[in-house]
Amino acid sequence: MNIAASCTEYRAIAKDLAARFAPRAAKWDRTRSYCWENVTELADAGIMGMTLPTDLGGQGASWLDTVVVVEEIAKACTLTARIVVEANMGGISAIMAYGTQAQKELVAPYVLAGDKPAICITEPQAGSAATQMTTTARRNDGGYLLNGTKHWITGGGVSKLHLVFARVLDETGAELGIGGFILCHDPDAGHDAQGFEVVGRERTMGLCGMPEATLAFRDVFIADDFVLQPPSGFKHGFADLMNAYNSQRVGAGTIAMGVAAGAMEHAKRYLQEREQFGRPLAEFQGLQWMLADMDTSVHAARLMLQEAAHSRGANGSPFPDITMAARAKLFASEMAIKVVNDALQIFGARGYGGEEPLERMYRDVRMFTIGGGTAQILRTQLAGSLLEMRTPQTRGAN
Ligand SMILES: Cc1cc2nc3c(=O)[nH]c(=O)nc-3n(C[C@H](O)[C@H](O)[C@H](O)COP(=O)(O)OP(=O)(O)OC[C@H]3O[C@@H](n4cnc5c(N)ncnc54)[C@H](O)[C@@H]3O)c2cc1C
């Protein structure tokens, strides 16, 4: 569907979708199942791949439009908001920035129909220190052979598309740098990535409907046509590829901010509904101040995230500004944990129990200071850019 909407229209579309997603959110959490029903509705509404150019079937929507949509959906269902981010601001943004026309034409239909590329960077021994990865891609007869293990891969097992980061070796085994490889595993469509296997799924405290998988690669052949060529080539390509993470960070921060905004709305309602000592909770000044602080924090995060989203394209970069993205994600993720916690507190025992969505939101939001760049790494990167310092922690960190 081509909606070619304005920011305001996108918000209205997202609110409409969110109203349908909210009553289903507990089900995905309880059953640890992927929200395919929501994905179909997102695809029908043109939200999957909304940022893709119109000649590839997308809406050509801006990052600003996307953060508006993500905020509204995150208020209702964190899981679904993550899918919107991954389908617009995750690995797909790297493929759209650096991919060949053929690569873009391969992945676009998948994303528009409901898939999203799983970004495969993290390994058991390479978390924040992503450049310590040991997965290799060794030159072999018109392509590369991938070998290694990735873990904590969001959407592993449900995504057909993957963007796998690996150390690139020539035929002799000499290292050329770190590269990105597009792996499409869709046997029904003739893309059978032999040697690729989903070998496990993490148990998570929140976002329980999203598989966080361990993936194994054993001599998986990636043809040259599926190698993502960043502008700097393999030698400095990791930095180019990681720039795509600035988009992901803006997306992740926006989800956290949206969850906080949603929790605040619930708290506001309850303050007016619930009476103690013969008065509505809303009349107690201590709670009024909590609400005011929540609003101020959410609003500050929203502005930082919108600023970061708007910076995309400045200086010719296809990604948001690295400093704005790090600052916004850092602030939004820590803010959201506090705001959701305070909202839960306002509900008393009812917030701790399962009748309200607060306990789920609290578990969901906890991950945003970890995944996609921990709060410590974001602080290090932010300080590094303020002080113009380049260290392994500022250059090679995830
Ligand atoms: C829900 C979820 C989804 C994820 N999805 C993906 C995905 O799709 N693809 C993917 O590739 N990865 C994914 N990850 C992995 C994520 O990127 C890593 O968890 C993250 O980079 C941190 O790595 P780690 O967990 O190994 O922690 P570690 O790197 O081992 O860090 C442990 C602690 O030490 C701190 N620390 C580390 N180095 C420093 C330093 N130099 N200075 C100060 N403190 C430091 C960290 O901040 C952290 O608190 C996901 C993780 C989660 C939780």
Tab-separated table of C-alpha atoms and ligand atoms in Angstrom:
chain	number	residue	atom	x	y	z
A	1	MET	CA	0.000	0.000	0.000
A	2	ASN	CA	1.400	3.425	-0.908
A	3	ILE	CA	0.445	5.913	1.751
A	4	ALA	CA	2.909	8.789	1.022
A	5	ALA	CA	1.762	10.312	4.283
A	6	SER	CA	2.878	13.296	6.329
A	7	CYS	CA	4.211	12.933	9.860
A	8	THR	CA	0.740	13.678	11.253
A	9	GLU	CA	-0.863	11.094	9.004
A	10	TYR	CA	1.742	8.525	9.993
A	11	ARG	CA	0.942	9.197	13.655
A	12	ALA	CA	-2.752	8.598	12.987
A	13	ILE	CA	-2.017	5.340	11.142
A	14	ALA	CA	0.268	4.212	13.974
A	15	LYS	CA	-2.303	5.077	16.652
A	16	ASP	CA	-4.891	3.037	14.798
A	17	LEU	CA	-2.542	0.053	14.579
A	18	ALA	CA	-1.485	0.471	18.223
A	19	ALA	CA	-5.107	0.288	19.359
A	20	ARG	CA	-5.337	-3.132	17.708
A	21	PHE	CA	-1.930	-4.299	18.999
A	22	ALA	CA	-2.417	-3.328	22.663
A	23	PRO	CA	-4.908	-6.079	23.607
A	24	ARG	CA	-2.685	-8.734	22.008
A	25	ALA	CA	0.594	-7.696	23.655
A	26	ALA	CA	0.197	-9.884	26.757
A	27	LYS	CA	-0.407	-12.948	24.595
A	28	TRP	CA	2.962	-12.740	22.771
A	29	ASP	CA	4.689	-12.259	26.121
A	30	ARG	CA	2.919	-15.143	27.867
A	31	THR	CA	3.254	-17.626	25.000
A	32	ARG	CA	6.722	-16.430	23.908
A	33	SER	CA	5.428	-16.326	20.362
A	34	TYR	CA	6.226	-14.021	17.465
A	35	CYS	CA	3.471	-11.558	16.578
A	36	TRP	CA	2.903	-12.627	12.965
A	37	GLU	CA	-0.664	-11.297	13.106
A	38	ASN	CA	0.682	-7.787	13.819
A	39	VAL	CA	3.402	-8.125	11.196
A	40	THR	CA	0.786	-8.824	8.531
A	41	GLU	CA	-1.125	-5.711	9.564
A	42	LEU	CA	2.076	-3.631	9.560
A	43	ALA	CA	2.877	-4.855	6.054
A	44	ASP	CA	-0.671	-4.140	4.857
A	45	ALA	CA	-0.429	-0.605	6.273
A	46	GLY	CA	2.892	0.048	4.484
A	47	ILE	CA	4.872	0.316	7.736
A	48	MET	CA	7.226	-2.609	7.051
A	49	GLY	CA	9.955	-0.976	4.961
A	50	MET	CA	8.303	2.454	5.085
A	51	THR	CA	11.757	4.050	4.800
A	52	LEU	CA	12.610	2.162	1.599
A	53	PRO	CA	12.599	4.249	-1.556
A	54	THR	CA	9.421	4.265	-3.609
A	55	ASP	CA	11.130	2.643	-6.623
A	56	LEU	CA	11.680	-0.420	-4.410
A	57	GLY	CA	8.074	-0.402	-3.210
A	58	GLY	CA	8.620	1.534	0.028
A	59	GLN	CA	7.129	4.830	1.109
A	60	GLY	CA	10.339	6.875	1.070
A	61	ALA	CA	9.443	7.900	4.622
A	62	SER	CA	11.910	9.911	6.671
A	63	TRP	CA	13.562	8.768	9.904
A	64	LEU	CA	11.434	11.396	11.653
A	65	ASP	CA	8.239	9.795	10.328
A	66	THR	CA	9.557	6.447	11.510
A	67	VAL	CA	10.284	7.539	15.070
A	68	VAL	CA	6.750	8.942	15.287
A	69	VAL	CA	5.352	5.548	14.241
A	70	VAL	CA	7.693	3.637	16.557
A	71	GLU	CA	6.727	5.767	19.568
A	72	GLU	CA	3.007	5.170	19.077
A	73	ILE	CA	3.401	1.434	18.564
A	74	ALA	CA	5.806	1.071	21.493
A	75	LYS	CA	3.160	2.537	23.802
A	76	ALA	CA	1.044	-0.524	22.988
A	77	CYS	CA	3.473	-3.364	22.233
A	78	THR	CA	7.257	-3.256	22.659
A	79	LEU	CA	7.730	-6.395	20.587
A	80	THR	CA	5.923	-4.976	17.569
A	81	ALA	CA	7.799	-1.679	17.840
A	82	ARG	CA	11.068	-3.588	17.669
A	83	ILE	CA	9.955	-5.179	14.438
A	84	VAL	CA	9.140	-1.755	12.967
A	85	VAL	CA	12.641	-0.577	13.887
A	86	GLU	CA	14.342	-3.659	12.455
A	87	ALA	CA	12.326	-3.371	9.243
A	88	ASN	CA	13.352	0.249	8.713
A	89	MET	CA	16.306	1.377	10.791
A	90	GLY	CA	18.288	-1.817	11.452
A	91	GLY	CA	20.420	-3.911	9.095
A	92	ILE	CA	18.164	-2.872	6.247
A	93	SER	CA	19.508	0.677	6.483
A	94	ALA	CA	23.068	-0.632	5.899
A	95	ILE	CA	21.908	-2.616	2.878
A	96	MET	CA	20.053	0.393	1.473
A	97	ALA	CA	23.116	2.603	2.009
A	98	TYR	CA	25.844	0.308	0.712
A	99	GLY	CA	24.081	-2.435	-1.234
A	100	THR	CA	24.125	-2.936	-4.979
A	101	GLN	CA	20.858	-2.448	-6.867
A	102	ALA	CA	20.538	-6.254	-7.135
A	103	GLN	CA	20.984	-6.648	-3.367
A	104	LYS	CA	18.357	-3.988	-2.678
A	105	GLU	CA	15.964	-5.654	-5.106
A	106	LEU	CA	16.519	-8.983	-3.363
A	107	VAL	CA	15.834	-7.760	0.164
A	108	ALA	CA	13.123	-5.141	-0.402
A	109	PRO	CA	10.279	-7.556	-1.223
A	110	TYR	CA	11.092	-9.614	1.857
A	111	VAL	CA	10.960	-6.586	4.139
A	112	LEU	CA	7.814	-5.167	2.582
A	113	ALA	CA	6.128	-8.549	3.069
A	114	GLY	CA	7.063	-8.775	6.761
A	115	ASP	CA	10.658	-9.967	7.072
A	116	LYS	CA	13.505	-7.989	8.640
A	117	PRO	CA	17.226	-8.679	8.397
A	118	ALA	CA	18.717	-10.102	11.587
A	119	ILE	CA	21.974	-8.284	12.389
A	120	CYS	CA	24.613	-10.829	13.380
A	121	ILE	CA	27.550	-9.226	15.176
A	122	THR	CA	27.727	-10.502	18.756
A	123	GLU	CA	29.576	-13.695	19.632
A	124	PRO	CA	30.115	-15.516	22.917
A	125	GLN	CA	33.573	-13.911	23.331
A	126	ALA	CA	32.855	-10.656	21.460
A	127	GLY	CA	30.118	-8.537	23.020
A	128	SER	CA	30.916	-4.860	23.466
A	129	ALA	CA	34.336	-5.591	21.959
A	130	ALA	CA	32.786	-6.463	18.633
A	131	THR	CA	36.050	-6.317	16.686
A	132	GLN	CA	37.202	-9.366	18.641
A	133	MET	CA	34.774	-11.466	16.625
A	134	THR	CA	36.167	-14.768	15.386
A	135	THR	CA	33.624	-15.665	12.702
A	136	THR	CA	35.481	-15.771	9.397
A	137	ALA	CA	34.592	-15.394	5.736
A	138	ARG	CA	37.327	-17.039	3.703
A	139	ARG	CA	37.686	-16.410	-0.014
A	140	ASN	CA	36.521	-19.431	-1.970
A	141	ASP	CA	35.682	-19.749	-5.663
A	142	GLY	CA	33.469	-16.765	-6.506
A	143	GLY	CA	32.484	-16.041	-2.947
A	144	TYR	CA	33.277	-16.669	0.705
A	145	LEU	CA	32.821	-19.500	3.196
A	146	LEU	CA	31.374	-18.339	6.526
A	147	ASN	CA	32.380	-20.153	9.708
A	148	GLY	CA	31.547	-19.257	13.287
A	149	THR	CA	28.829	-18.753	15.877
A	150	LYS	CA	26.740	-15.682	16.668
A	151	HIS	CA	24.525	-15.306	19.694
A	152	TRP	CA	21.813	-12.977	20.982
A	153	ILE	CA	20.618	-12.493	17.425
A	154	THR	CA	17.259	-10.763	17.457
A	155	GLY	CA	14.776	-12.513	15.232
A	156	GLY	CA	17.112	-15.470	14.599
A	157	GLY	CA	14.909	-18.303	13.381
A	158	VAL	CA	12.081	-16.064	12.181
A	159	SER	CA	14.078	-13.838	9.814
A	160	LYS	CA	14.964	-15.166	6.404
A	161	LEU	CA	17.413	-12.312	5.830
A	162	HIS	CA	20.600	-11.871	7.850
A	163	LEU	CA	23.433	-9.386	7.766
A	164	VAL	CA	26.420	-11.305	9.113
A	165	PHE	CA	29.620	-9.541	10.172
A	166	ALA	CA	32.800	-11.609	9.798
A	167	ARG	CA	36.570	-11.315	9.509
A	168	VAL	CA	37.395	-11.469	5.819
A	169	LEU	CA	40.304	-13.735	4.832
A	170	ASP	CA	41.849	-14.169	1.410
A	171	GLU	CA	42.619	-17.634	-0.071
A	172	THR	CA	45.853	-17.816	1.909
A	173	GLY	CA	44.120	-16.984	5.183
A	174	ALA	CA	45.498	-13.420	5.361
A	175	GLU	CA	43.078	-11.024	7.028
A	176	LEU	CA	41.608	-8.144	5.016
A	177	GLY	CA	39.294	-6.565	7.634
A	178	ILE	CA	35.683	-7.041	8.732
A	179	GLY	CA	32.894	-7.278	6.186
A	180	GLY	CA	29.131	-7.664	5.995
A	181	PHE	CA	27.519	-10.621	4.237
A	182	ILE	CA	23.885	-10.886	3.242
A	183	LEU	CA	22.622	-14.352	4.006
A	184	CYS	CA	19.180	-15.251	2.751
A	185	HIS	CA	17.832	-18.552	4.023
A	186	ASP	CA	14.578	-19.244	2.244
A	187	PRO	CA	14.640	-22.757	0.780
A	188	ASP	CA	11.123	-22.371	-0.675
A	189	ALA	CA	12.390	-19.513	-2.832
A	190	GLY	CA	15.579	-21.333	-3.852
A	191	HIS	CA	17.816	-19.647	-1.245
A	192	ASP	CA	19.083	-22.601	0.752
A	193	ALA	CA	21.995	-21.520	2.926
A	194	GLN	CA	23.490	-24.930	3.552
A	195	GLY	CA	25.546	-25.091	6.737
A	196	PHE	CA	23.436	-22.409	8.433
A	197	GLU	CA	21.598	-23.504	11.563
A	198	VAL	CA	19.628	-22.004	14.440
A	199	VAL	CA	21.132	-23.847	17.399
A	200	GLY	CA	19.499	-22.221	20.410
A	201	ARG	CA	17.227	-19.576	21.887
A	202	GLU	CA	17.894	-17.493	24.979
A	203	ARG	CA	15.449	-17.283	27.845
A	204	THR	CA	14.779	-13.558	28.325
A	205	MET	CA	13.182	-11.556	31.145
A	206	GLY	CA	11.269	-9.320	28.716
A	207	LEU	CA	10.347	-8.979	25.058
A	208	CYS	CA	9.552	-12.668	25.339
A	209	GLY	CA	7.942	-13.003	21.906
A	210	MET	CA	11.174	-12.079	20.150
A	211	PRO	CA	13.596	-14.948	19.614
A	212	GLU	CA	17.158	-14.134	20.674
A	213	ALA	CA	18.950	-16.922	18.905
A	214	THR	CA	22.317	-18.587	18.617
A	215	LEU	CA	23.228	-19.158	14.985
A	216	ALA	CA	25.928	-21.478	13.652
A	217	PHE	CA	27.660	-21.111	10.286
A	218	ARG	CA	29.598	-24.090	8.966
A	219	ASP	CA	31.120	-23.495	5.541
A	220	VAL	CA	28.112	-21.442	4.477
A	221	PHE	CA	28.829	-20.216	0.947
A	222	ILE	CA	28.101	-16.543	0.275
A	223	ALA	CA	28.453	-15.605	-3.392
A	224	ASP	CA	30.180	-12.332	-4.291
A	225	ASP	CA	26.793	-10.879	-5.250
A	226	PHE	CA	25.759	-11.043	-1.581
A	227	VAL	CA	28.803	-9.281	-0.130
A	228	LEU	CA	28.005	-5.810	1.151
A	229	GLN	CA	30.689	-3.409	-0.032
A	230	PRO	CA	31.045	-0.432	2.302
A	231	PRO	CA	32.739	2.654	0.829
A	232	SER	CA	36.046	2.085	2.634
A	233	GLY	CA	36.365	-1.542	1.509
A	234	PHE	CA	37.067	-4.313	4.006
A	235	LYS	CA	40.022	-2.580	5.686
A	236	HIS	CA	37.936	0.136	7.327
A	237	GLY	CA	34.559	-1.296	6.403
A	238	PHE	CA	33.626	-2.191	9.957
A	239	ALA	CA	33.379	1.488	10.870
A	240	ASP	CA	31.129	2.107	7.850
A	241	LEU	CA	28.952	-0.863	8.729
A	242	MET	CA	28.737	0.139	12.374
A	243	ASN	CA	27.544	3.586	11.319
A	244	ALA	CA	24.305	1.852	10.399
A	245	TYR	CA	24.030	1.150	14.115
A	246	ASN	CA	23.370	4.860	14.641
A	247	SER	CA	20.004	4.293	12.977
A	248	GLN	CA	19.346	1.248	15.111
A	249	ARG	CA	20.243	3.242	18.218
A	250	VAL	CA	17.779	5.975	17.392
A	251	GLY	CA	15.185	3.268	16.814
A	252	ALA	CA	15.955	1.457	20.067
A	253	GLY	CA	15.902	4.711	22.044
A	254	THR	CA	12.552	5.560	20.507
A	255	ILE	CA	11.073	2.226	21.547
A	256	ALA	CA	12.245	2.844	25.117
A	257	MET	CA	10.814	6.367	25.065
A	258	GLY	CA	7.514	5.080	23.627
A	259	VAL	CA	7.204	2.436	26.350
A	260	ALA	CA	7.854	5.152	28.962
A	261	ALA	CA	5.232	7.409	27.369
A	262	GLY	CA	2.763	4.514	27.382
A	263	ALA	CA	3.477	3.711	31.029
A	264	MET	CA	2.970	7.373	31.909
A	265	GLU	CA	-0.441	7.364	30.219
A	266	HIS	CA	-1.459	4.338	32.291
A	267	ALA	CA	-0.211	6.048	35.465
A	268	LYS	CA	-2.146	9.226	34.655
A	269	ARG	CA	-5.350	7.241	34.205
A	270	TYR	CA	-4.855	5.372	37.488
A	271	LEU	CA	-4.056	8.537	39.432
A	272	GLN	CA	-7.511	9.795	38.466
A	273	GLU	CA	-9.329	6.473	39.021
A	274	ARG	CA	-7.921	5.172	42.293
A	275	GLU	CA	-8.969	6.653	45.628
A	276	GLN	CA	-7.214	6.328	48.996
A	277	PHE	CA	-7.856	8.293	52.179
A	278	GLY	CA	-11.138	9.422	50.575
A	279	ARG	CA	-9.419	11.237	47.713
A	280	PRO	CA	-8.175	10.367	44.207
A	281	LEU	CA	-4.451	9.584	44.137
A	282	ALA	CA	-4.157	12.525	41.717
A	283	GLU	CA	-4.680	14.889	44.670
A	284	PHE	CA	-1.500	13.772	46.467
A	285	GLN	CA	1.268	16.184	45.618
A	286	GLY	CA	4.010	13.554	45.897
A	287	LEU	CA	2.373	11.601	43.067
A	288	GLN	CA	1.638	14.721	41.021
A	289	TRP	CA	5.346	15.490	41.075
A	290	MET	CA	6.190	11.966	39.947
A	291	LEU	CA	3.886	12.458	36.962
A	292	ALA	CA	5.411	15.857	36.169
A	293	ASP	CA	8.919	14.382	36.285
A	294	MET	CA	7.870	11.521	34.022
A	295	ASP	CA	6.448	13.935	31.484
A	296	THR	CA	9.568	16.124	31.531
A	297	SER	CA	11.872	13.121	31.075
A	298	VAL	CA	9.846	11.588	28.252
A	299	HIS	CA	9.644	14.911	26.480
A	300	ALA	CA	13.399	15.516	26.748
A	301	ALA	CA	14.101	12.060	25.312
A	302	ARG	CA	11.607	12.606	22.503
A	303	LEU	CA	13.331	15.828	21.472
A	304	MET	CA	16.789	14.232	21.532
A	305	LEU	CA	15.573	11.304	19.470
A	306	GLN	CA	13.826	13.516	16.956
A	307	GLU	CA	16.949	15.658	16.676
A	308	ALA	CA	19.037	12.533	16.036
A	309	ALA	CA	16.513	11.223	13.502
A	310	HIS	CA	16.490	14.570	11.730
A	311	SER	CA	20.302	14.590	11.492
A	312	ARG	CA	20.210	11.754	8.974
A	313	GLY	CA	21.388	13.052	5.638
A	314	ALA	CA	23.357	15.940	7.152
A	315	ASN	CA	26.900	15.968	5.754
A	316	GLY	CA	25.769	13.490	3.120
A	317	SER	CA	25.652	10.593	5.604
A	318	PRO	CA	22.916	7.994	5.115
A	319	PHE	CA	22.788	7.574	8.900
A	320	PRO	CA	22.023	9.784	11.900
A	321	ASP	CA	24.825	11.692	13.573
A	322	ILE	CA	26.847	9.338	15.807
A	323	THR	CA	26.985	11.690	18.805
A	324	MET	CA	23.302	12.604	18.680
A	325	ALA	CA	22.349	8.942	18.301
A	326	ALA	CA	24.524	7.814	21.245
A	327	ARG	CA	23.279	10.646	23.470
A	328	ALA	CA	19.632	10.048	22.623
A	329	LYS	CA	19.763	6.285	23.104
A	330	LEU	CA	21.685	6.604	26.367
A	331	PHE	CA	19.274	9.137	27.809
A	332	ALA	CA	16.100	7.456	26.543
A	333	SER	CA	17.034	3.954	27.709
A	334	GLU	CA	17.963	4.986	31.267
A	335	MET	CA	15.056	7.403	31.496
A	336	ALA	CA	12.585	4.734	30.382
A	337	ILE	CA	13.625	2.260	33.075
A	338	LYS	CA	13.036	4.928	35.738
A	339	VAL	CA	9.761	6.200	34.282
A	340	VAL	CA	8.263	2.726	33.862
A	341	ASN	CA	9.401	1.856	37.389
A	342	ASP	CA	7.720	5.004	38.757
A	343	ALA	CA	4.544	4.291	36.798
A	344	LEU	CA	4.469	0.782	38.245
A	345	GLN	CA	4.939	2.268	41.723
A	346	ILE	CA	1.873	4.469	41.251
A	347	PHE	CA	-0.208	1.338	40.691
A	348	GLY	CA	0.975	-0.213	43.967
A	349	ALA	CA	0.349	-3.966	44.122
A	350	ARG	CA	-1.784	-3.752	41.003
A	351	GLY	CA	1.280	-2.637	39.032
A	352	TYR	CA	3.354	-5.539	40.351
A	353	GLY	CA	0.631	-8.020	39.388
A	354	GLY	CA	-0.430	-9.198	35.973
A	355	GLU	CA	-3.719	-7.299	35.513
A	356	GLU	CA	-2.040	-4.174	34.189
A	357	PRO	CA	0.663	-4.095	31.480
A	358	LEU	CA	3.161	-2.321	33.775
A	359	GLU	CA	5.070	-5.403	34.896
A	360	ARG	CA	5.503	-6.494	31.251
A	361	MET	CA	6.600	-3.002	30.214
A	362	TYR	CA	9.088	-2.964	33.090
A	363	ARG	CA	10.601	-6.285	31.976
A	364	ASP	CA	10.597	-5.227	28.309
A	365	VAL	CA	12.253	-1.878	28.810
A	366	ARG	CA	15.099	-3.229	30.901
A	367	MET	CA	17.020	-4.448	27.878
A	368	PHE	CA	17.519	-1.073	26.222
A	369	THR	CA	20.585	-0.157	28.279
A	370	ILE	CA	22.182	-3.429	27.101
A	371	GLY	CA	21.240	-4.371	23.525
A	372	GLY	CA	22.506	-2.231	20.661
A	373	GLY	CA	25.288	-0.622	22.688
A	374	THR	CA	25.363	-0.731	26.466
A	375	ALA	CA	24.987	2.465	28.496
A	376	GLN	CA	28.676	2.232	29.411
A	377	ILE	CA	29.806	1.888	25.798
A	378	LEU	CA	27.537	4.762	24.717
A	379	ARG	CA	29.053	6.965	27.450
A	380	THR	CA	32.530	5.977	26.298
A	381	GLN	CA	31.689	6.765	22.678
A	382	LEU	CA	30.031	10.035	23.602
A	383	ALA	CA	32.990	11.137	25.705
A	384	GLY	CA	35.346	9.980	22.940
A	385	SER	CA	33.591	12.177	20.421
A	386	LEU	CA	33.446	15.154	22.809
A	387	LEU	CA	37.149	14.800	23.593
A	388	GLU	CA	38.035	13.802	20.034
A	389	MET	CA	39.694	10.650	21.349
A	390	ARG	CA	39.961	7.457	19.297
A	391	THR	CA	40.447	4.300	21.347
A	392	PRO	CA	39.505	0.639	20.755
A	393	GLN	CA	36.433	1.258	22.965
A	394	THR	CA	35.241	4.152	20.789
A	395	ARG	CA	36.108	2.615	17.404
A	396	GLY	CA	35.457	-1.097	17.664
A	397	ALA	CA	32.597	-1.287	20.140
A	398	ASN	CA	29.114	-2.591	19.554
B	1	LIG	C1	17.674	-8.416	23.952
B	1	LIG	C2	18.983	-8.311	23.236
B	1	LIG	C3	19.005	-8.296	21.852
B	1	LIG	C4	20.206	-8.273	21.161
B	1	LIG	N1	20.197	-8.331	19.789
B	1	LIG	C5	21.359	-8.420	19.112
B	1	LIG	C6	21.359	-8.594	17.684
B	1	LIG	O1	20.315	-8.629	17.049
B	1	LIG	N2	22.547	-8.731	17.058
B	1	LIG	C7	23.725	-8.703	17.725
B	1	LIG	O2	24.752	-8.829	17.069
B	1	LIG	N3	23.772	-8.562	19.083
B	1	LIG	C8	22.611	-8.422	19.790
B	1	LIG	N4	22.626	-8.291	21.166
B	1	LIG	C9	23.885	-8.315	21.867
B	1	LIG	C10	24.292	-6.953	22.387
B	1	LIG	O3	24.706	-6.122	21.339
B	1	LIG	C11	25.365	-7.186	23.454
B	1	LIG	O4	24.698	-7.769	24.565
B	1	LIG	C12	26.071	-5.931	23.861
B	1	LIG	O5	26.878	-5.468	22.799
B	1	LIG	C13	26.928	-6.146	25.104
B	1	LIG	O6	27.706	-7.278	24.998
B	1	LIG	P1	27.694	-8.358	26.182
B	1	LIG	O7	26.302	-8.657	26.554
B	1	LIG	O8	28.555	-9.493	25.763
B	1	LIG	O9	28.340	-7.609	27.414
B	1	LIG	P2	29.894	-7.365	27.683
B	1	LIG	O10	30.527	-6.721	26.511
B	1	LIG	O11	30.510	-8.605	28.194
B	1	LIG	O12	29.826	-6.298	28.847
B	1	LIG	C14	29.487	-6.660	30.197
B	1	LIG	C15	29.377	-5.353	30.990
B	1	LIG	O13	30.636	-4.653	30.956
B	1	LIG	C16	30.458	-3.343	30.428
B	1	LIG	N5	31.640	-3.005	29.607
B	1	LIG	C17	32.179	-3.700	28.584
B	1	LIG	N6	33.235	-3.043	28.084
B	1	LIG	C18	33.347	-1.883	28.779
B	1	LIG	C19	34.231	-0.772	28.723
B	1	LIG	N7	35.209	-0.695	27.826
B	1	LIG	N8	34.040	0.234	29.619
B	1	LIG	C20	33.029	0.205	30.534
B	1	LIG	N9	32.158	-0.850	30.628
B	1	LIG	C21	32.311	-1.867	29.761
B	1	LIG	C22	29.186	-3.419	29.590
B	1	LIG	O14	28.583	-2.142	29.466
B	1	LIG	C23	28.354	-4.394	30.404
B	1	LIG	O15	27.717	-3.691	31.462
B	1	LIG	C24	21.429	-8.264	21.877
B	1	LIG	C25	21.403	-8.237	23.277
B	1	LIG	C26	20.203	-8.253	23.950
B	1	LIG	C27	20.193	-8.259	25.455
